[in-house]
PDB file of C-alpha atoms in Angstrom:
ATOM      1  CA  UNK U   1      40.396   7.196 -17.291  1.00 76.00           C
ATOM      2  CA  UNK U   2      39.504   3.853 -15.708  1.00 82.00           C
ATOM      3  CA  UNK U   3      36.513   1.615 -15.069  1.00 83.00           C
ATOM      4  CA  UNK U   4      35.665   0.830 -11.475  1.00 83.00           C
ATOM      5  CA  UNK U   5      33.220  -1.737 -10.079  1.00 85.00           C
ATOM      6  CA  UNK U   6      31.803  -0.890  -6.649  1.00 83.00           C
ATOM      7  CA  UNK U   7      29.948  -3.434  -4.542  1.00 83.00           C
ATOM      8  CA  UNK U   8      29.001  -4.234  -0.971  1.00 82.00           C
ATOM      9  CA  UNK U   9      30.219  -7.587   0.354  1.00 80.00           C
ATOM     10  CA  UNK U  10      27.091  -7.793   2.525  1.00 78.00           C
ATOM     11  CA  UNK U  11      24.743  -7.145  -0.373  1.00 75.00           C
ATOM     12  CA  UNK U  12      25.683  -8.760  -3.663  1.00 73.00           C
ATOM     13  CA  UNK U  13      22.318  -8.008  -5.308  1.00 77.00           C
ATOM     14  CA  UNK U  14      23.403  -4.613  -6.655  1.00 82.00           C
ATOM     15  CA  UNK U  15      26.651  -3.016  -7.745  1.00 84.00           C
ATOM     16  CA  UNK U  16      27.845   0.067  -9.617  1.00 86.00           C
ATOM     17  CA  UNK U  17      29.972   0.447 -12.722  1.00 85.00           C
ATOM     18  CA  UNK U  18      31.704   3.825 -12.807  1.00 85.00           C
ATOM     19  CA  UNK U  19      33.946   5.633 -15.218  1.00 85.00           C
ATOM     20  CA  UNK U  20      36.688   7.393 -13.270  1.00 81.00           C
ATOM     21  CA  UNK U  21      38.106  10.428 -15.034  1.00 77.00           C
ATOM     22  CA  UNK U  22      40.846  12.891 -14.127  1.00 70.00           C
ATOM     23  CA  UNK U  23      40.169  16.467 -15.167  1.00 64.00           C
ATOM     24  CA  UNK U  24      42.805  18.876 -16.419  1.00 61.00           C
ATOM     25  CA  UNK U  25      43.751  19.704 -12.824  1.00 58.00           C
ATOM     26  CA  UNK U  26      44.294  15.986 -12.057  1.00 52.00           C
ATOM     27  CA  UNK U  27      41.223  15.876  -9.853  1.00 56.00           C
ATOM     28  CA  UNK U  28      38.681  13.068  -9.966  1.00 55.00           C
ATOM     29  CA  UNK U  29      35.403  13.972 -11.631  1.00 56.00           C
ATOM     30  CA  UNK U  30      32.109  13.438  -9.854  1.00 57.00           C
ATOM     31  CA  UNK U  31      31.553   9.700 -10.264  1.00 52.00           C
ATOM     32  CA  UNK U  32      27.767  10.171 -10.088  1.00 54.00           C
ATOM     33  CA  UNK U  33      27.958  11.687 -13.547  1.00 66.00           C
ATOM     34  CA  UNK U  34      29.435   8.500 -14.978  1.00 81.00           C
ATOM     35  CA  UNK U  35      27.843   5.607 -13.075  1.00 83.00           C
ATOM     36  CA  UNK U  36      25.411   2.813 -13.901  1.00 82.00           C
ATOM     37  CA  UNK U  37      23.688   0.909 -11.104  1.00 82.00           C
ATOM     38  CA  UNK U  38      23.380  -2.762 -12.017  1.00 84.00           C
ATOM     39  CA  UNK U  39      22.365  -6.026 -10.413  1.00 82.00           C
ATOM     40  CA  UNK U  40      19.399  -8.214  -9.573  1.00 77.00           C
ATOM     41  CA  UNK U  41      15.998  -6.912 -10.745  1.00 72.00           C
ATOM     42  CA  UNK U  42      17.490  -3.628 -11.971  1.00 78.00           C
ATOM     43  CA  UNK U  43      16.552  -2.759 -15.581  1.00 76.00           C
ATOM     44  CA  UNK U  44      19.623  -2.698 -17.807  1.00 79.00           C
ATOM     45  CA  UNK U  45      18.117  -1.404 -21.058  1.00 80.00           C
ATOM     46  CA  UNK U  46      19.767   2.011 -20.731  1.00 81.00           C
ATOM     47  CA  UNK U  47      23.146   0.636 -19.692  1.00 84.00           C
ATOM     48  CA  UNK U  48      23.174  -1.878 -22.559  1.00 86.00           C
ATOM     49  CA  UNK U  49      22.187   0.774 -25.067  1.00 84.00           C
ATOM     50  CA  UNK U  50      24.830   3.197 -23.857  1.00 85.00           C
ATOM     51  CA  UNK U  51      27.678   0.712 -23.453  1.00 86.00           C
ATOM     52  CA  UNK U  52      26.995  -1.000 -26.794  1.00 87.00           C
ATOM     53  CA  UNK U  53      28.843   1.808 -28.583  1.00 85.00           C
ATOM     54  CA  UNK U  54      32.129   0.692 -27.004  1.00 87.00           C
ATOM     55  CA  UNK U  55      34.625  -1.724 -28.517  1.00 88.00           C
ATOM     56  CA  UNK U  56      38.333  -2.486 -28.291  1.00 86.00           C
ATOM     57  CA  UNK U  57      39.131   0.535 -30.480  1.00 88.00           C
ATOM     58  CA  UNK U  58      37.107   3.027 -28.439  1.00 88.00           C
ATOM     59  CA  UNK U  59      38.776   6.274 -27.424  1.00 87.00           C
ATOM     60  CA  UNK U  60      38.393   8.284 -24.228  1.00 84.00           C
ATOM     61  CA  UNK U  61      35.662  10.434 -25.794  1.00 85.00           C
ATOM     62  CA  UNK U  62      33.677   7.288 -26.618  1.00 86.00           C
ATOM     63  CA  UNK U  63      33.727   6.213 -22.974  1.00 84.00           C
ATOM     64  CA  UNK U  64      32.641   9.675 -21.877  1.00 83.00           C
ATOM     65  CA  UNK U  65      29.734   9.516 -24.302  1.00 83.00           C
ATOM     66  CA  UNK U  66      28.750   6.005 -23.221  1.00 82.00           C
ATOM     67  CA  UNK U  67      28.648   6.966 -19.550  1.00 80.00           C
ATOM     68  CA  UNK U  68      27.159  10.417 -20.163  1.00 79.00           C
ATOM     69  CA  UNK U  69      24.226  11.222 -17.907  1.00 72.00           C
ATOM     70  CA  UNK U  70      23.300  14.155 -20.153  1.00 73.00           C
ATOM     71  CA  UNK U  71      22.755  11.827 -23.087  1.00 71.00           C
ATOM     72  CA  UNK U  72      20.643   9.460 -20.977  1.00 70.00           C
ATOM     73  CA  UNK U  73      18.590  12.406 -19.713  1.00 77.00           C
ATOM     74  CA  UNK U  74      17.963  13.636 -23.261  1.00 81.00           C
ATOM     75  CA  UNK U  75      16.814  10.187 -24.424  1.00 80.00           C
ATOM     76  CA  UNK U  76      14.560   9.902 -21.370  1.00 84.00           C
ATOM     77  CA  UNK U  77      13.025  13.326 -22.010  1.00 88.00           C
ATOM     78  CA  UNK U  78      12.299  12.507 -25.668  1.00 89.00           C
ATOM     79  CA  UNK U  79      10.678   9.166 -24.781  1.00 89.00           C
ATOM     80  CA  UNK U  80       8.735  10.795 -21.930  1.00 91.00           C
ATOM     81  CA  UNK U  81       7.427  13.505 -24.278  1.00 94.00           C
ATOM     82  CA  UNK U  82       6.398  10.903 -26.861  1.00 94.00           C
ATOM     83  CA  UNK U  83       4.550   8.886 -24.209  1.00 93.00           C
ATOM     84  CA  UNK U  84       2.780  12.022 -22.988  1.00 94.00           C
ATOM     85  CA  UNK U  85       1.593  12.823 -26.511  1.00 95.00           C
ATOM     86  CA  UNK U  86       0.476   9.220 -27.134  1.00 92.00           C
ATOM     87  CA  UNK U  87      -1.595   9.108 -23.931  1.00 90.00           C
ATOM     88  CA  UNK U  88      -3.263  12.427 -24.733  1.00 91.00           C
ATOM     89  CA  UNK U  89      -4.251  11.017 -28.123  1.00 91.00           C
ATOM     90  CA  UNK U  90      -5.587   7.825 -26.530  1.00 87.00           C
ATOM     91  CA  UNK U  91      -7.718   9.826 -24.078  1.00 86.00           C
ATOM     92  CA  UNK U  92      -9.274  12.231 -26.597  1.00 87.00           C
ATOM     93  CA  UNK U  93     -12.173   9.847 -27.397  1.00 85.00           C
ATOM     94  CA  UNK U  94     -13.028  10.023 -23.671  1.00 79.00           C
ATOM     95  CA  UNK U  95     -13.214  13.825 -23.646  1.00 79.00           C
ATOM     96  CA  UNK U  96     -16.797  13.676 -22.352  1.00 79.00           C
ATOM     97  CA  UNK U  97     -15.376  12.538 -19.028  1.00 78.00           C
ATOM     98  CA  UNK U  98     -12.670  15.219 -18.922  1.00 81.00           C
ATOM     99  CA  UNK U  99     -14.757  18.039 -20.480  1.00 82.00           C
ATOM    100  CA  UNK U 100     -11.753  19.801 -22.063  1.00 87.00           C
ATOM    101  CA  UNK U 101      -8.451  19.053 -23.792  1.00 90.00           C
ATOM    102  CA  UNK U 102      -6.741  21.033 -21.022  1.00 90.00           C
ATOM    103  CA  UNK U 103      -8.065  18.578 -18.425  1.00 86.00           C
ATOM    104  CA  UNK U 104      -6.763  15.659 -20.483  1.00 88.00           C
ATOM    105  CA  UNK U 105      -3.332  17.263 -20.619  1.00 91.00           C
ATOM    106  CA  UNK U 106      -3.371  17.982 -16.878  1.00 89.00           C
ATOM    107  CA  UNK U 107      -4.439  14.411 -16.080  1.00 88.00           C
ATOM    108  CA  UNK U 108      -1.706  12.970 -18.323  1.00 90.00           C
ATOM    109  CA  UNK U 109       1.019  15.110 -16.745  1.00 92.00           C
ATOM    110  CA  UNK U 110      -0.167  14.098 -13.279  1.00 90.00           C
ATOM    111  CA  UNK U 111      -0.367  10.421 -14.227  1.00 91.00           C
ATOM    112  CA  UNK U 112       3.148  10.316 -15.663  1.00 93.00           C
ATOM    113  CA  UNK U 113       4.570  12.234 -12.714  1.00 93.00           C
ATOM    114  CA  UNK U 114       3.017   9.728 -10.323  1.00 93.00           C
ATOM    115  CA  UNK U 115       4.258   6.758 -12.340  1.00 93.00           C
ATOM    116  CA  UNK U 116       7.811   8.112 -12.415  1.00 92.00           C
ATOM    117  CA  UNK U 117       7.706   8.468  -8.632  1.00 93.00           C
ATOM    118  CA  UNK U 118       6.346   4.921  -8.301  1.00 94.00           C
ATOM    119  CA  UNK U 119       9.348   3.657 -10.240  1.00 90.00           C
ATOM    120  CA  UNK U 120      11.618   5.589  -7.889  1.00 89.00           C
ATOM    121  CA  UNK U 121       9.954   3.909  -4.877  1.00 92.00           C
ATOM    122  CA  UNK U 122      10.078   0.556  -6.654  1.00 90.00           C
ATOM    123  CA  UNK U 123      13.813   0.899  -7.299  1.00 85.00           C
ATOM    124  CA  UNK U 124      14.372   1.477  -3.584  1.00 86.00           C
ATOM    125  CA  UNK U 125      12.334  -1.642  -2.769  1.00 88.00           C
ATOM    126  CA  UNK U 126       9.638   0.381  -0.979  1.00 91.00           C
ATOM    127  CA  UNK U 127       6.690  -1.000  -2.957  1.00 91.00           C
ATOM    128  CA  UNK U 128       5.444  -4.373  -1.798  1.00 87.00           C
ATOM    129  CA  UNK U 129       7.724  -4.413   1.230  1.00 86.00           C
ATOM    130  CA  UNK U 130       7.332  -7.173   3.785  1.00 83.00           C
ATOM    131  CA  UNK U 131       8.943  -6.933   7.192  1.00 79.00           C
ATOM    132  CA  UNK U 132      11.244  -4.020   6.462  1.00 83.00           C
ATOM    133  CA  UNK U 133      11.591  -1.184   3.986  1.00 86.00           C
ATOM    134  CA  UNK U 134      13.727  -2.053   1.009  1.00 82.00           C
ATOM    135  CA  UNK U 135      12.850  -5.728   0.644  1.00 87.00           C
ATOM    136  CA  UNK U 136      10.091  -5.140  -1.914  1.00 88.00           C
ATOM    137  CA  UNK U 137      10.033  -6.481  -5.462  1.00 88.00           C
ATOM    138  CA  UNK U 138      12.066  -4.121  -7.662  1.00 85.00           C
ATOM    139  CA  UNK U 139       9.816  -5.115 -10.557  1.00 87.00           C
ATOM    140  CA  UNK U 140       6.698  -4.613  -8.461  1.00 91.00           C
ATOM    141  CA  UNK U 141       4.564  -2.805 -11.043  1.00 91.00           C
ATOM    142  CA  UNK U 142       5.374  -5.058 -13.988  1.00 88.00           C
ATOM    143  CA  UNK U 143       4.862  -8.114 -11.762  1.00 88.00           C
ATOM    144  CA  UNK U 144       1.408  -6.848 -10.815  1.00 89.00           C
ATOM    145  CA  UNK U 145       0.559  -6.137 -14.433  1.00 87.00           C
ATOM    146  CA  UNK U 146       1.750  -9.449 -15.890  1.00 85.00           C
ATOM    147  CA  UNK U 147       0.862 -11.865 -13.080  1.00 77.00           C
ATOM    148  CA  UNK U 148      -2.762 -10.856 -12.545  1.00 75.00           C
ATOM    149  CA  UNK U 149      -5.861 -10.470 -14.671  1.00 77.00           C
ATOM    150  CA  UNK U 150      -7.556  -7.091 -14.322  1.00 78.00           C
ATOM    151  CA  UNK U 151     -10.483  -5.467 -16.073  1.00 78.00           C
ATOM    152  CA  UNK U 152      -8.767  -2.093 -15.872  1.00 80.00           C
ATOM    153  CA  UNK U 153      -5.241  -1.851 -14.427  1.00 85.00           C
ATOM    154  CA  UNK U 154      -5.544   1.903 -13.958  1.00 85.00           C
ATOM    155  CA  UNK U 155      -8.739   1.886 -11.884  1.00 83.00           C
ATOM    156  CA  UNK U 156      -8.241  -1.532 -10.253  1.00 86.00           C
ATOM    157  CA  UNK U 157      -4.610  -1.121  -9.214  1.00 89.00           C
ATOM    158  CA  UNK U 158      -3.053   2.283  -9.893  1.00 89.00           C
ATOM    159  CA  UNK U 159      -5.856   4.378  -8.402  1.00 88.00           C
ATOM    160  CA  UNK U 160      -5.868   2.419  -5.108  1.00 90.00           C
ATOM    161  CA  UNK U 161      -2.065   2.682  -4.904  1.00 93.00           C
ATOM    162  CA  UNK U 162      -2.196   6.428  -5.587  1.00 91.00           C
ATOM    163  CA  UNK U 163      -5.069   7.402  -3.303  1.00 89.00           C
ATOM    164  CA  UNK U 164      -5.680   4.602  -0.783  1.00 90.00           C
ATOM    165  CA  UNK U 165      -2.055   3.691  -0.122  1.00 93.00           C
ATOM    166  CA  UNK U 166       0.431   6.482  -0.816  1.00 93.00           C
ATOM    167  CA  UNK U 167      -2.019   9.267   0.073  1.00 91.00           C
ATOM    168  CA  UNK U 168      -3.485   7.639   3.202  1.00 90.00           C
ATOM    169  CA  UNK U 169      -1.885   7.026   6.585  1.00 92.00           C
ATOM    170  CA  UNK U 170      -2.273   3.370   7.580  1.00 92.00           C
ATOM    171  CA  UNK U 171      -1.349   1.319  10.633  1.00 92.00           C
ATOM    172  CA  UNK U 172       2.204   0.020  10.190  1.00 91.00           C
ATOM    173  CA  UNK U 173       1.990   1.262   6.562  1.00 93.00           C
ATOM    174  CA  UNK U 174       0.168  -1.978   5.655  1.00 93.00           C
ATOM    175  CA  UNK U 175      -1.940  -1.842   2.488  1.00 94.00           C
ATOM    176  CA  UNK U 176      -4.637  -4.468   2.804  1.00 93.00           C
ATOM    177  CA  UNK U 177      -5.624  -4.586  -0.872  1.00 92.00           C
ATOM    178  CA  UNK U 178      -2.186  -5.789  -2.003  1.00 91.00           C
ATOM    179  CA  UNK U 179      -1.149  -7.418   1.306  1.00 91.00           C
ATOM    180  CA  UNK U 180       2.091  -5.483   1.678  1.00 91.00           C
ATOM    181  CA  UNK U 181       3.687  -2.358   3.095  1.00 92.00           C
ATOM    182  CA  UNK U 182       3.622   0.897   1.161  1.00 93.00           C
ATOM    183  CA  UNK U 183       4.825   4.281   2.425  1.00 92.00           C
ATOM    184  CA  UNK U 184       2.471   7.135   3.262  1.00 92.00           C
ATOM    185  CA  UNK U 185       3.675  10.195   1.340  1.00 88.00           C
ATOM    186  CA  UNK U 186       2.404  13.481   2.667  1.00 77.00           C
ATOM    187  CA  UNK U 187       3.509  15.618  -0.245  1.00 76.00           C
ATOM    188  CA  UNK U 188       0.445  16.314  -2.367  1.00 84.00           C
ATOM    189  CA  UNK U 189       1.499  14.408  -5.480  1.00 88.00           C
ATOM    190  CA  UNK U 190      -1.029  11.662  -4.809  1.00 88.00           C
ATOM    191  CA  UNK U 191      -3.953  13.820  -3.744  1.00 85.00           C
ATOM    192  CA  UNK U 192      -6.911  13.655  -6.169  1.00 79.00           C
ATOM    193  CA  UNK U 193      -7.560  16.853  -8.059  1.00 73.00           C
ATOM    194  CA  UNK U 194     -10.316  18.935  -6.472  1.00 61.00           C
ATOM    195  CA  UNK U 195     -13.777  18.196  -7.899  1.00 51.00           C
ATOM    196  CA  UNK U 196     -12.454  15.432 -10.137  1.00 51.00           C
ATOM    197  CA  UNK U 197     -14.085  12.042  -9.534  1.00 51.00           C
ATOM    198  CA  UNK U 198     -11.163   9.653 -10.124  1.00 52.00           C
ATOM    199  CA  UNK U 199     -12.890   6.724  -8.501  1.00 47.00           C
ATOM    200  CA  UNK U 200     -15.785   6.444 -10.934  1.00 50.00           C
ATOM    201  CA  UNK U 201     -13.660   6.820 -14.022  1.00 55.00           C
ATOM    202  CA  UNK U 202     -13.632   4.288 -16.788  1.00 59.00           C
ATOM    203  CA  UNK U 203     -10.303   5.364 -18.200  1.00 66.00           C
ATOM    204  CA  UNK U 204      -8.583   2.836 -20.443  1.00 63.00           C
ATOM    205  CA  UNK U 205      -5.116   3.599 -21.764  1.00 55.00           C
ATOM    206  CA  UNK U 206      -3.569   1.350 -24.400  1.00 50.00           C
ATOM    207  CA  UNK U 207      -0.189   2.339 -25.796  1.00 43.00           C
TER     208      UNK U 207
END
């Protein structure tokens, strides 16, 4: 096995660290299974956690474990499940708005699904873009949250992004509220649930 760094001379902001492995038939394994994307504004928590198990005495199996996508996926799923449960607990005192526990669970699933997709768009630089797609802040959401003072980040910022930006076709994709480009996504994920009044909600989530 070998470590390989992959970068673009015309774009030094990001690069990839891959573990290259030969299988028993002396064929290269799929590098996507053993690759971390690193660079400017890219979170490195997962990579640091995974690679921290390695040292000068590490064996091949240790490298395979460190670069294992399956392990990362399992950790992500466990943290995602814990966050889902925590949000449901936080929203239970507001059950009068949702009417039923089932509606709280549906809302939480929808919220987390939308947030995950926002992070995907953010990673591609498609949130907060200026002149062209891809030049947006790759820490767009955390920058919004930490650099501004809001009464309710969910209703003041996330709802408009969900329903007024990503769910609404706009001229040149410009989103006036945040003074930037955001893509129009015609896929249904950001459509409000039928008969549910998202815009008058007073939902506060503190985890």
